Tab-separated table of C-alpha atoms in Angstrom:
chain	number	residue	atom	x	y	z
A	1	MET	CA	0.000	0.000	0.000
A	2	THR	CA	1.485	3.335	-1.116
A	3	THR	CA	1.056	6.397	1.058
A	4	LYS	CA	-0.393	9.495	-0.544
A	5	GLN	CA	2.305	12.093	-1.120
A	6	PRO	CA	1.694	15.661	0.089
A	7	LYS	CA	0.766	18.281	-2.459
A	8	ILE	CA	3.129	21.046	-3.525
A	9	PHE	CA	1.936	24.657	-3.577
A	10	VAL	CA	4.010	27.337	-5.303
A	11	LEU	CA	3.210	30.738	-3.750
A	12	ASP	CA	3.088	34.039	-5.607
A	13	THR	CA	4.325	37.268	-3.989
A	14	ASN	CA	0.827	38.620	-3.412
A	15	ILE	CA	-0.019	35.679	-1.130
A	16	ILE	CA	2.789	36.695	1.255
A	17	LEU	CA	1.813	40.373	1.073
A	18	HIS	CA	-1.798	39.422	1.794
A	19	ASP	CA	-1.003	37.092	4.712
A	20	HIS	CA	2.560	36.707	5.931
A	21	LYS	CA	1.558	33.573	7.870
A	22	ALA	CA	0.162	31.885	4.759
A	23	ILE	CA	2.935	29.256	4.654
A	24	ARG	CA	1.474	27.692	7.810
A	25	LYS	CA	-2.035	27.323	6.383
A	26	PHE	CA	-1.500	24.506	3.880
A	27	GLN	CA	-1.635	21.680	6.443
A	28	GLU	CA	0.823	18.827	5.757
A	29	ASN	CA	1.511	19.950	2.178
A	30	ASP	CA	4.834	21.366	0.958
A	31	ILE	CA	5.446	25.007	0.041
A	32	VAL	CA	7.768	26.316	-2.657
A	33	ILE	CA	8.752	29.989	-2.869
A	34	PRO	CA	10.339	30.953	-6.215
A	35	ILE	CA	13.425	33.148	-5.870
A	36	ALA	CA	11.562	35.748	-7.965
A	37	VAL	CA	9.142	36.141	-5.044
A	38	ILE	CA	12.027	36.872	-2.660
A	39	GLU	CA	13.295	39.496	-5.114
A	40	GLU	CA	9.885	41.179	-5.191
A	41	LEU	CA	9.539	41.085	-1.397
A	42	ASP	CA	12.874	42.900	-1.134
A	43	LYS	CA	11.191	45.995	-2.616
A	44	PHE	CA	8.800	46.174	0.350
A	45	LYS	CA	11.289	45.806	3.216
A	46	LYS	CA	11.561	49.539	4.048
A	47	GLY	CA	7.948	50.715	3.778
A	48	THR	CA	5.546	51.576	6.605
A	49	ASP	CA	2.309	50.240	5.109
A	50	ALA	CA	0.683	46.840	5.680
A	51	LEU	CA	2.377	45.272	2.651
A	52	SER	CA	5.789	46.136	4.037
A	53	PHE	CA	4.908	44.793	7.475
A	54	ASN	CA	3.792	41.511	5.907
A	55	ALA	CA	6.947	41.272	3.777
A	56	ARG	CA	9.198	41.807	6.790
A	57	GLY	CA	7.135	39.455	8.966
A	58	PHE	CA	7.472	36.673	6.411
A	59	MET	CA	11.215	37.121	5.982
A	60	ARG	CA	11.788	37.102	9.755
A	61	ASP	CA	9.767	33.895	10.057
A	62	LEU	CA	11.649	32.282	7.186
A	63	ASP	CA	14.991	33.322	8.651
A	64	LYS	CA	14.025	31.769	12.000
A	65	LEU	CA	12.923	28.514	10.304
A	66	THR	CA	16.202	28.189	8.414
A	67	SER	CA	18.555	29.225	11.209
A	68	GLY	CA	21.608	26.970	10.878
A	69	LYS	CA	19.991	24.971	8.069
A	70	MET	CA	20.161	24.732	4.300
A	71	PHE	CA	17.080	24.172	2.159
A	72	GLY	CA	18.663	21.187	0.438
A	73	LYS	CA	16.690	19.057	-1.987
A	74	ASP	CA	13.498	18.716	0.039
A	75	GLY	CA	13.361	21.966	2.040
A	76	VAL	CA	13.088	22.573	5.788
A	77	PRO	CA	10.177	21.522	8.064
A	78	LEU	CA	7.561	24.152	8.874
A	79	GLY	CA	6.532	22.570	12.148
A	80	ASN	CA	4.367	19.895	13.747
A	81	LYS	CA	1.773	18.442	11.324
A	82	LEU	CA	2.950	20.829	8.612
A	83	GLY	CA	4.929	20.226	5.423
A	84	LYS	CA	8.235	21.628	4.281
A	85	ILE	CA	9.231	24.890	2.660
A	86	LYS	CA	11.861	25.492	0.018
A	87	ILE	CA	13.224	28.444	-1.944
A	88	GLU	CA	13.508	27.434	-5.613
A	89	PRO	CA	15.853	29.181	-8.095
A	90	ASN	CA	14.387	30.517	-11.326
A	91	HIS	CA	13.828	27.995	-14.120
A	92	PRO	CA	13.017	28.533	-17.811
A	93	PHE	CA	9.719	27.588	-19.428
A	94	PRO	CA	9.512	24.085	-20.917
A	95	GLU	CA	10.642	23.971	-24.529
A	96	ALA	CA	7.077	23.841	-25.863
A	97	PHE	CA	6.171	27.058	-24.028
A	98	LYS	CA	9.368	29.122	-24.304
A	99	ASP	CA	7.814	31.496	-26.869
A	100	LEU	CA	4.387	31.715	-25.161
A	101	PHE	CA	5.166	34.956	-23.284
A	102	LYS	CA	7.396	37.661	-24.764
A	103	ASP	CA	7.947	39.870	-21.710
A	104	ASP	CA	10.655	38.924	-19.222
A	105	ILE	CA	8.804	39.839	-16.000
A	106	GLN	CA	8.639	38.364	-12.503
A	107	ASP	CA	5.154	36.881	-13.026
A	108	HIS	CA	6.458	34.839	-15.954
A	109	ARG	CA	9.518	33.702	-13.970
A	110	ILE	CA	7.229	32.541	-11.155
A	111	LEU	CA	4.980	30.678	-13.604
A	112	ALA	CA	7.961	29.070	-15.369
A	113	THR	CA	9.356	27.908	-12.038
A	114	ALA	CA	5.964	26.448	-11.030
A	115	MET	CA	5.814	24.511	-14.314
A	116	TRP	CA	9.380	23.223	-13.766
A	117	ILE	CA	8.461	21.990	-10.283
A	118	ARG	CA	5.382	20.226	-11.699
A	119	ASP	CA	7.413	18.531	-14.437
A	120	ASN	CA	10.126	17.427	-11.994
A	121	HIS	CA	7.757	16.002	-9.363
A	122	LYS	CA	5.835	13.412	-11.324
A	123	GLY	CA	3.011	11.793	-9.398
A	124	ARG	CA	2.542	14.753	-7.042
A	125	PHE	CA	-0.133	17.414	-7.259
A	126	VAL	CA	1.461	20.834	-7.936
A	127	ALA	CA	-0.439	24.135	-8.066
A	128	LEU	CA	0.468	27.800	-8.357
A	129	VAL	CA	-1.340	29.837	-5.694
A	130	THR	CA	-1.904	33.490	-6.568
A	131	LYS	CA	-4.460	36.213	-6.012
A	132	ASP	CA	-3.574	37.719	-9.381
A	133	ILE	CA	-6.425	36.751	-11.733
A	134	ASN	CA	-4.351	37.555	-14.820
A	135	LEU	CA	-1.552	35.242	-13.705
A	136	ARG	CA	-4.080	32.479	-12.985
A	137	MET	CA	-5.428	32.848	-16.522
A	138	LYS	CA	-1.907	32.745	-17.993
A	139	ALA	CA	-1.153	29.631	-15.955
A	140	LYS	CA	-4.283	27.893	-17.153
A	141	ALA	CA	-3.478	28.852	-20.747
A	142	ALA	CA	-0.111	27.139	-20.280
A	143	GLY	CA	-1.743	24.042	-18.767
A	144	MET	CA	-0.599	24.804	-15.213
A	145	GLU	CA	-2.932	24.249	-12.240
A	146	ALA	CA	-3.582	27.634	-10.577
A	147	GLN	CA	-5.666	28.477	-7.518
A	148	ASP	CA	-6.736	31.465	-5.471
A	149	TYR	CA	-5.677	31.686	-1.817
A	150	MET	CA	-8.834	30.618	0.014
A	151	SER	CA	-7.822	31.088	3.660
A	152	GLY	CA	-10.062	33.735	5.229
A	153	ARG	CA	-12.463	33.655	2.290
A	154	ILE	CA	-16.117	33.723	3.354
A	155	GLU	CA	-18.617	31.455	1.610
A	156	GLU	CA	-21.069	33.212	-0.699
A	157	THR	CA	-24.065	31.861	1.228
A	158	HIS	CA	-22.771	33.511	4.413
A	159	LEU	CA	-22.423	36.799	2.531
A	160	GLU	CA	-26.056	36.590	1.431
A	161	GLU	CA	-27.186	35.848	4.984
A	162	SER	CA	-25.313	38.887	6.345
A	163	GLU	CA	-27.493	41.084	4.131
A	164	LYS	CA	-30.627	39.631	5.710
A	165	GLU	CA	-29.698	40.035	9.358
A	166	VAL	CA	-32.862	42.042	10.170
A	167	GLN	CA	-35.722	39.606	10.734
A	168	SER	CA	-39.299	40.622	9.863
A	169	ILE	CA	-41.799	38.973	12.223
A	170	ASN	CA	-45.433	39.585	13.217
A	171	LEU	CA	-46.286	39.586	16.933
A	172	PRO	CA	-49.601	39.790	18.850
A	173	ALA	CA	-50.897	43.315	19.400
A	174	GLU	CA	-50.635	43.118	23.202
A	175	VAL	CA	-46.948	42.167	22.995
A	176	LEU	CA	-46.109	44.960	20.552
A	177	GLN	CA	-48.146	47.424	22.595
A	178	LYS	CA	-45.945	46.698	25.614
A	179	LEU	CA	-42.739	46.891	23.558
A	180	ALA	CA	-43.544	50.108	21.717
A	181	TYR	CA	-45.600	52.027	24.266
A	182	GLY	CA	-44.992	50.387	27.644
A	183	PRO	CA	-43.088	52.202	30.390
A	184	GLU	CA	-39.910	50.139	29.827
A	185	THR	CA	-40.192	49.908	25.999
A	186	SER	CA	-38.920	46.335	26.249
A	187	ILE	CA	-40.203	42.793	26.636
A	188	LYS	CA	-38.716	39.534	27.849
A	189	TRP	CA	-37.493	37.460	24.940
A	190	GLU	CA	-39.682	34.586	26.165
A	191	ASP	CA	-42.749	36.743	25.393
A	192	ALA	CA	-41.924	36.580	21.685
A	193	PHE	CA	-39.774	33.490	21.054
A	194	LYS	CA	-39.230	29.928	22.202
A	195	LYS	CA	-35.469	30.144	21.725
A	196	GLU	CA	-33.166	32.895	22.982
A	197	PRO	CA	-31.995	35.151	20.108
A	198	THR	CA	-28.355	35.841	19.371
A	199	PRO	CA	-26.912	39.061	20.854
A	200	ASN	CA	-27.983	42.252	19.061
A	201	GLN	CA	-30.299	40.403	16.678
A	202	MET	CA	-32.427	43.066	14.949
A	203	TYR	CA	-36.140	42.830	14.249
A	204	LYS	CA	-38.860	44.596	12.318
A	205	PHE	CA	-42.063	43.638	14.081
A	206	GLY	CA	-45.470	43.847	12.444
A	207	TRP	CA	-48.920	43.680	14.067
A	208	GLU	CA	-50.247	40.118	13.947
A	209	GLY	CA	-53.794	39.905	12.617
A	210	GLN	CA	-54.152	43.674	12.193
A	211	ASP	CA	-53.967	45.860	9.128
A	212	LYS	CA	-51.344	48.317	10.366
A	213	SER	CA	-48.511	49.704	8.241
A	214	GLU	CA	-46.465	50.721	11.284
A	215	THR	CA	-43.284	48.686	11.809
A	216	ILE	CA	-41.656	48.428	15.229
A	217	CYS	CA	-37.845	48.233	15.201
A	218	ALA	CA	-36.214	46.328	18.056
A	219	ARG	CA	-32.989	44.622	19.101
A	220	TYR	CA	-32.190	41.780	21.485
A	221	ASP	CA	-30.046	43.002	24.385
A	222	ARG	CA	-28.098	40.087	25.879
A	223	ASN	CA	-27.162	42.035	29.032
A	224	SER	CA	-30.775	42.607	30.107
A	225	LYS	CA	-32.119	39.451	28.423
A	226	LYS	CA	-34.792	41.622	26.816
A	227	ILE	CA	-35.924	42.723	23.388
A	228	VAL	CA	-35.649	46.504	23.494
A	229	LEU	CA	-37.245	49.119	21.287
A	230	VAL	CA	-34.914	50.844	18.822
A	231	LYS	CA	-35.959	54.459	19.047
A	232	ASN	CA	-35.690	57.220	16.465
A	233	HIS	CA	-32.477	58.759	17.818
A	234	GLU	CA	-30.945	61.980	16.512
A	235	ALA	CA	-27.158	62.376	16.469
A	236	TYR	CA	-25.661	65.861	16.131
A	237	GLY	CA	-28.434	67.071	13.830
A	238	ILE	CA	-28.562	63.871	11.743
A	239	ARG	CA	-31.855	61.950	11.802
A	240	PRO	CA	-32.427	58.477	10.350
A	241	ARG	CA	-34.334	58.428	7.056
A	242	ASN	CA	-35.066	54.695	6.990
A	243	GLU	CA	-35.211	51.730	9.347
A	244	GLU	CA	-31.671	50.506	8.638
A	245	GLN	CA	-30.288	53.953	9.443
A	246	LYS	CA	-32.303	53.838	12.679
A	247	PHE	CA	-30.525	50.583	13.614
A	248	ALA	CA	-27.165	52.071	12.612
A	249	ILE	CA	-27.505	55.214	14.737
A	250	ASP	CA	-28.744	53.135	17.673
A	251	ALA	CA	-25.685	50.857	17.423
A	252	CYS	CA	-23.237	53.750	17.114
A	253	LEU	CA	-24.729	55.483	20.150
A	254	ASN	CA	-24.880	52.331	22.279
A	255	LYS	CA	-21.851	52.282	24.598
A	256	SER	CA	-22.251	48.574	25.355
A	257	ILE	CA	-21.589	47.784	21.670
A	258	GLN	CA	-17.890	48.493	21.201
A	259	LEU	CA	-17.520	47.240	17.625
A	260	VAL	CA	-19.872	48.180	14.769
A	261	SER	CA	-19.790	47.247	11.088
A	262	LEU	CA	-21.801	49.343	8.619
A	263	THR	CA	-21.965	48.120	5.032
A	264	GLY	CA	-23.938	49.342	2.042
A	265	GLY	CA	-23.730	51.069	-1.301
A	266	ALA	CA	-22.842	54.663	-2.118
A	267	GLY	CA	-24.983	57.281	-0.397
A	268	THR	CA	-26.509	55.022	2.249
A	269	GLY	CA	-25.105	57.218	5.044
A	270	LYS	CA	-22.560	54.857	6.598
A	271	THR	CA	-19.763	57.322	7.361
A	272	LEU	CA	-22.115	60.224	8.030
A	273	ILE	CA	-24.007	58.275	10.704
A	274	ALA	CA	-20.796	57.052	12.364
A	275	LEU	CA	-19.301	60.561	12.464
A	276	ALA	CA	-22.518	62.170	13.739
A	277	ALA	CA	-22.754	59.585	16.527
A	278	ALA	CA	-19.128	60.228	17.468
A	279	LEU	CA	-19.687	63.985	17.693
A	280	GLU	CA	-22.830	63.427	19.740
A	281	GLN	CA	-20.749	61.512	22.302
A	282	ALA	CA	-17.597	63.630	22.047
A	283	ARG	CA	-17.518	64.362	25.790
A	284	ASP	CA	-17.282	60.631	26.524
A	285	TYR	CA	-14.091	60.135	24.480
A	286	ASP	CA	-10.636	61.691	24.565
A	287	GLN	CA	-10.415	61.739	20.772
A	288	ILE	CA	-12.451	61.029	17.648
A	289	ILE	CA	-10.359	59.533	14.840
A	290	LEU	CA	-11.710	59.281	11.299
A	291	SER	CA	-9.430	57.286	9.025
A	292	ARG	CA	-9.242	55.219	5.874
A	293	PRO	CA	-6.690	52.947	4.171
A	294	ALA	CA	-4.505	54.758	1.656
A	295	VAL	CA	-5.718	53.151	-1.568
A	296	ILE	CA	-5.395	55.656	-4.391
A	297	LEU	CA	-8.022	55.239	-7.114
A	298	GLY	CA	-6.509	54.511	-10.486
A	299	ASN	CA	-3.164	53.425	-8.961
A	300	GLN	CA	-1.938	57.034	-8.745
A	301	ASP	CA	0.976	57.449	-6.376
A	302	ILE	CA	0.596	60.257	-3.818
A	303	GLY	CA	4.354	60.714	-4.016
A	304	PHE	CA	3.876	62.577	-7.298
A	305	LEU	CA	1.461	65.078	-5.766
A	306	PRO	CA	2.960	68.457	-4.747
A	307	GLY	CA	3.449	69.585	-1.156
A	308	ASP	CA	4.144	68.006	2.203
A	309	GLN	CA	2.469	64.959	3.727
A	310	LYS	CA	-0.640	66.884	4.780
A	311	MET	CA	-1.055	68.490	1.365
A	312	LYS	CA	-0.504	65.183	-0.438
A	313	MET	CA	-3.206	63.426	1.566
A	314	SER	CA	-5.693	66.309	1.567
A	315	PRO	CA	-7.424	65.385	-1.746
A	316	TYR	CA	-7.670	61.763	-0.696
A	317	LEU	CA	-9.192	62.611	2.696
A	318	GLN	CA	-11.628	65.121	1.187
A	319	PRO	CA	-14.569	62.649	1.180
A	320	LEU	CA	-14.230	62.436	4.960
A	321	MET	CA	-14.288	66.230	5.207
A	322	ASP	CA	-17.389	66.240	2.987
A	323	ASN	CA	-19.251	64.174	5.585
A	324	LEU	CA	-18.153	66.579	8.284
A	325	ASN	CA	-19.379	69.510	6.207
A	326	VAL	CA	-22.791	67.849	5.824
A	327	ILE	CA	-23.071	67.740	9.607
A	328	LYS	CA	-21.881	71.335	9.979
A	329	ALA	CA	-24.509	72.412	7.436
A	330	GLN	CA	-27.239	71.332	9.876
A	331	PHE	CA	-26.338	74.319	12.047
A	332	ARG	CA	-25.734	78.031	11.624
A	333	PRO	CA	-22.023	78.912	11.174
A	334	SER	CA	-22.086	80.846	14.444
A	335	SER	CA	-23.908	78.131	16.416
A	336	LYS	CA	-22.209	76.435	19.339
A	337	GLU	CA	-22.403	73.075	17.500
A	338	ALA	CA	-20.537	74.382	14.441
A	339	LEU	CA	-17.973	76.178	16.614
A	340	ARG	CA	-17.423	72.980	18.620
A	341	ILE	CA	-16.537	71.124	15.439
A	342	GLU	CA	-14.032	73.820	14.466
A	343	GLY	CA	-12.560	73.633	17.950
A	344	PHE	CA	-12.304	69.840	17.790
A	345	LEU	CA	-10.381	70.061	14.510
A	346	LYS	CA	-8.030	72.764	15.776
A	347	GLU	CA	-7.257	70.901	19.007
A	348	GLU	CA	-7.100	67.514	17.176
A	349	LYS	CA	-9.872	66.215	19.400
A	350	LEU	CA	-11.290	65.292	15.971
A	351	LEU	CA	-8.491	63.866	13.843
A	352	ILE	CA	-8.873	62.963	10.167
A	353	THR	CA	-5.843	60.974	9.051
A	354	PRO	CA	-4.740	58.118	6.764
A	355	LEU	CA	-4.786	54.747	8.466
A	356	ALA	CA	-1.059	54.137	7.936
A	357	TYR	CA	-0.182	57.089	10.176
A	358	ILE	CA	-1.807	55.655	13.310
A	359	ARG	CA	-0.127	52.240	13.109
A	360	GLY	CA	1.445	51.291	16.414
A	361	ARG	CA	-0.688	53.670	18.484
A	362	SER	CA	-2.560	52.431	21.523
A	363	LEU	CA	-6.132	53.591	21.004
A	364	GLY	CA	-7.492	54.253	24.489
A	365	LYS	CA	-10.860	55.938	25.109
A	366	CYS	CA	-11.335	57.048	21.514
A	367	PHE	CA	-14.140	56.769	18.971
A	368	PHE	CA	-12.381	55.299	15.945
A	369	ILE	CA	-14.099	55.296	12.532
A	370	ILE	CA	-12.428	53.322	9.722
A	371	ASP	CA	-13.926	54.272	6.358
A	372	GLU	CA	-13.537	52.215	3.137
A	373	ALA	CA	-12.716	49.180	5.293
A	374	GLN	CA	-13.495	46.841	2.388
A	375	ASN	CA	-9.978	47.649	1.137
A	376	LEU	CA	-8.397	46.049	4.217
A	377	THR	CA	-7.329	42.422	4.521
A	378	PRO	CA	-8.628	40.242	7.388
A	379	HIS	CA	-5.171	40.453	8.999
A	380	GLU	CA	-5.208	44.271	8.843
A	381	ILE	CA	-8.670	44.369	10.420
A	382	LYS	CA	-7.436	42.151	13.239
A	383	THR	CA	-4.354	44.331	13.740
A	384	ILE	CA	-6.505	47.448	14.057
A	385	ILE	CA	-9.040	45.959	16.477
A	386	THR	CA	-6.350	44.526	18.735
A	387	ARG	CA	-5.060	48.100	19.227
A	388	ALA	CA	-8.310	49.019	21.027
A	389	GLY	CA	-7.745	50.099	24.608
A	390	GLU	CA	-10.153	50.555	27.487
A	391	GLY	CA	-13.169	52.699	26.603
A	392	THR	CA	-12.559	52.640	22.828
A	393	LYS	CA	-15.326	52.155	20.287
A	394	MET	CA	-14.632	51.182	16.665
A	395	VAL	CA	-16.915	51.599	13.674
A	396	PHE	CA	-15.912	50.053	10.335
A	397	THR	CA	-17.749	51.290	7.247
A	398	GLY	CA	-17.544	50.267	3.607
A	399	ASP	CA	-19.099	48.809	0.484
A	400	ILE	CA	-17.920	45.250	-0.162
A	401	PHE	CA	-18.913	45.557	-3.834
A	402	GLN	CA	-16.651	48.576	-4.409
A	403	ILE	CA	-13.147	47.287	-3.729
A	404	ASP	CA	-10.051	49.105	-5.017
A	405	GLN	CA	-7.475	46.533	-3.866
A	406	PRO	CA	-6.522	44.236	-6.781
A	407	TYR	CA	-6.243	41.061	-4.677
A	408	LEU	CA	-9.420	41.375	-2.582
A	409	ASP	CA	-13.039	40.639	-3.467
A	410	GLN	CA	-16.414	40.620	-1.714
A	411	TRP	CA	-15.642	37.240	-0.093
A	412	SER	CA	-12.037	37.741	1.018
A	413	ASN	CA	-11.886	41.364	2.202
A	414	GLY	CA	-11.511	42.248	5.870
A	415	LEU	CA	-14.931	43.888	6.259
A	416	THR	CA	-16.751	40.729	5.153
A	417	HIS	CA	-14.433	38.658	7.359
A	418	LEU	CA	-15.218	40.892	10.347
A	419	SER	CA	-18.990	40.585	9.936
A	420	GLU	CA	-18.802	36.810	9.606
A	421	LYS	CA	-16.361	36.035	12.425
A	422	MET	CA	-17.746	38.480	15.009
A	423	ALA	CA	-21.420	37.616	14.440
A	424	GLY	CA	-23.114	36.608	17.705
A	425	GLN	CA	-20.731	38.519	19.984
A	426	LYS	CA	-22.542	40.826	22.385
A	427	LEU	CA	-19.961	43.606	21.829
A	428	PHE	CA	-20.561	43.583	18.051
A	429	GLN	CA	-23.341	44.651	15.711
A	430	HIS	CA	-23.488	44.613	11.920
A	431	ILE	CA	-25.980	46.631	9.873
A	432	PHE	CA	-26.410	46.417	6.107
A	433	LEU	CA	-27.771	49.735	4.801
A	434	ARG	CA	-29.897	49.072	1.717
A	435	LYS	CA	-31.379	52.380	0.663
A	436	GLY	CA	-29.330	55.273	-0.679
A	437	GLU	CA	-30.294	58.631	0.781
A	438	ARG	CA	-27.780	60.923	-0.932
A	439	SER	CA	-30.193	61.800	-3.749
A	440	GLU	CA	-32.658	60.161	-6.105
A	441	LEU	CA	-30.054	60.360	-8.884
A	442	SER	CA	-27.409	58.658	-6.706
A	443	GLU	CA	-29.838	55.895	-5.742
A	444	ILE	CA	-30.792	55.168	-9.355
A	445	ALA	CA	-27.148	55.203	-10.505
A	446	SER	CA	-26.113	52.850	-7.673
A	447	LYS	CA	-28.738	50.317	-8.759
A	448	LEU	CA	-28.532	50.556	-12.533
A	449	LEU	CA	-24.971	51.491	-13.510
């Protein structure tokens, strides 16, 4: 009886930059890193962004694994119940494919090396793992097995369920009367259900057996073991225009919910609601930080923009200022609310900054809003949340169908990962905002274009 040989996975550079611990997530199978990947990682060793941190983290780990060892023919062990890892020199394409690609680029060197490994390990499954769709297509055109990196990828069915997290249920009139108009505006969960709901489960209750158009919004509060009414809160002049926005403002104002995820299309009010809620509670926090990952649309490098760091980032951070201006427009320029905002900006009580510039900070007693979070990897999301100190609240906002990172999609981005993994935690609430409220034109364009 022959034992089944472990598979061999050849990793592209973007896998390491996406997750520097990826080499430990292929179980007992072997890993091969083409030397072209090491050359590409060398370009990232001095940066301060997440890609550079991942590149350095991987190289440190690899250096530790190979301390006092040579890769040899088979590579070095990765650890208990894991395979081996090896750095493979560049190899040319097989003779039949030597004229397939004209450009001498790193992607082609990586593909050629993967094909060489396949041809020199007969009887073993060999696959190139890359998040680059174009490289996967080239590999398949050359007859090479190519796969996406699936670790941290959320199943499509889970993504669909996350968009239906508000349950619509009809309840008897006497129960809803107590919930909506009773002195405590809450009911025991046993009055409505046979099974205890998950923490922060949201509901739209209708009147059982009665022809009433009124919908009662409510949420299950695990701390009190009650279903509580979600009221029509106002936050610094901003009022909810639909039921999802009502849930969102309620979550952002609720101090017992320390982590909030707001997803939805353009104009649904995600960032505006988070910022308004932060300003409403400004006295409860030492600082309000509004940030976003530095992904430049169209791959334009901010290094080519004129001016210092602040001037370079100003155009990119302008959408965040636009939300602040919408809030300021609710008040007269001379009002105390508008003057407070100006004072917050001047004193940096309200700080609008790129995400890269707060790396390494300990975020204690601050209201931290991360906009465009769909452009973050699951590892980056984890890194940010683990910086939260005592009294800190974090709100992640984004549209998972509008991703600017080339190696992320709606299933593998950090915002989707956050909503899936944190679901059911009493400190977390996720709201999917469906209806655009920016304008009728914006709503139509979001749906049709």
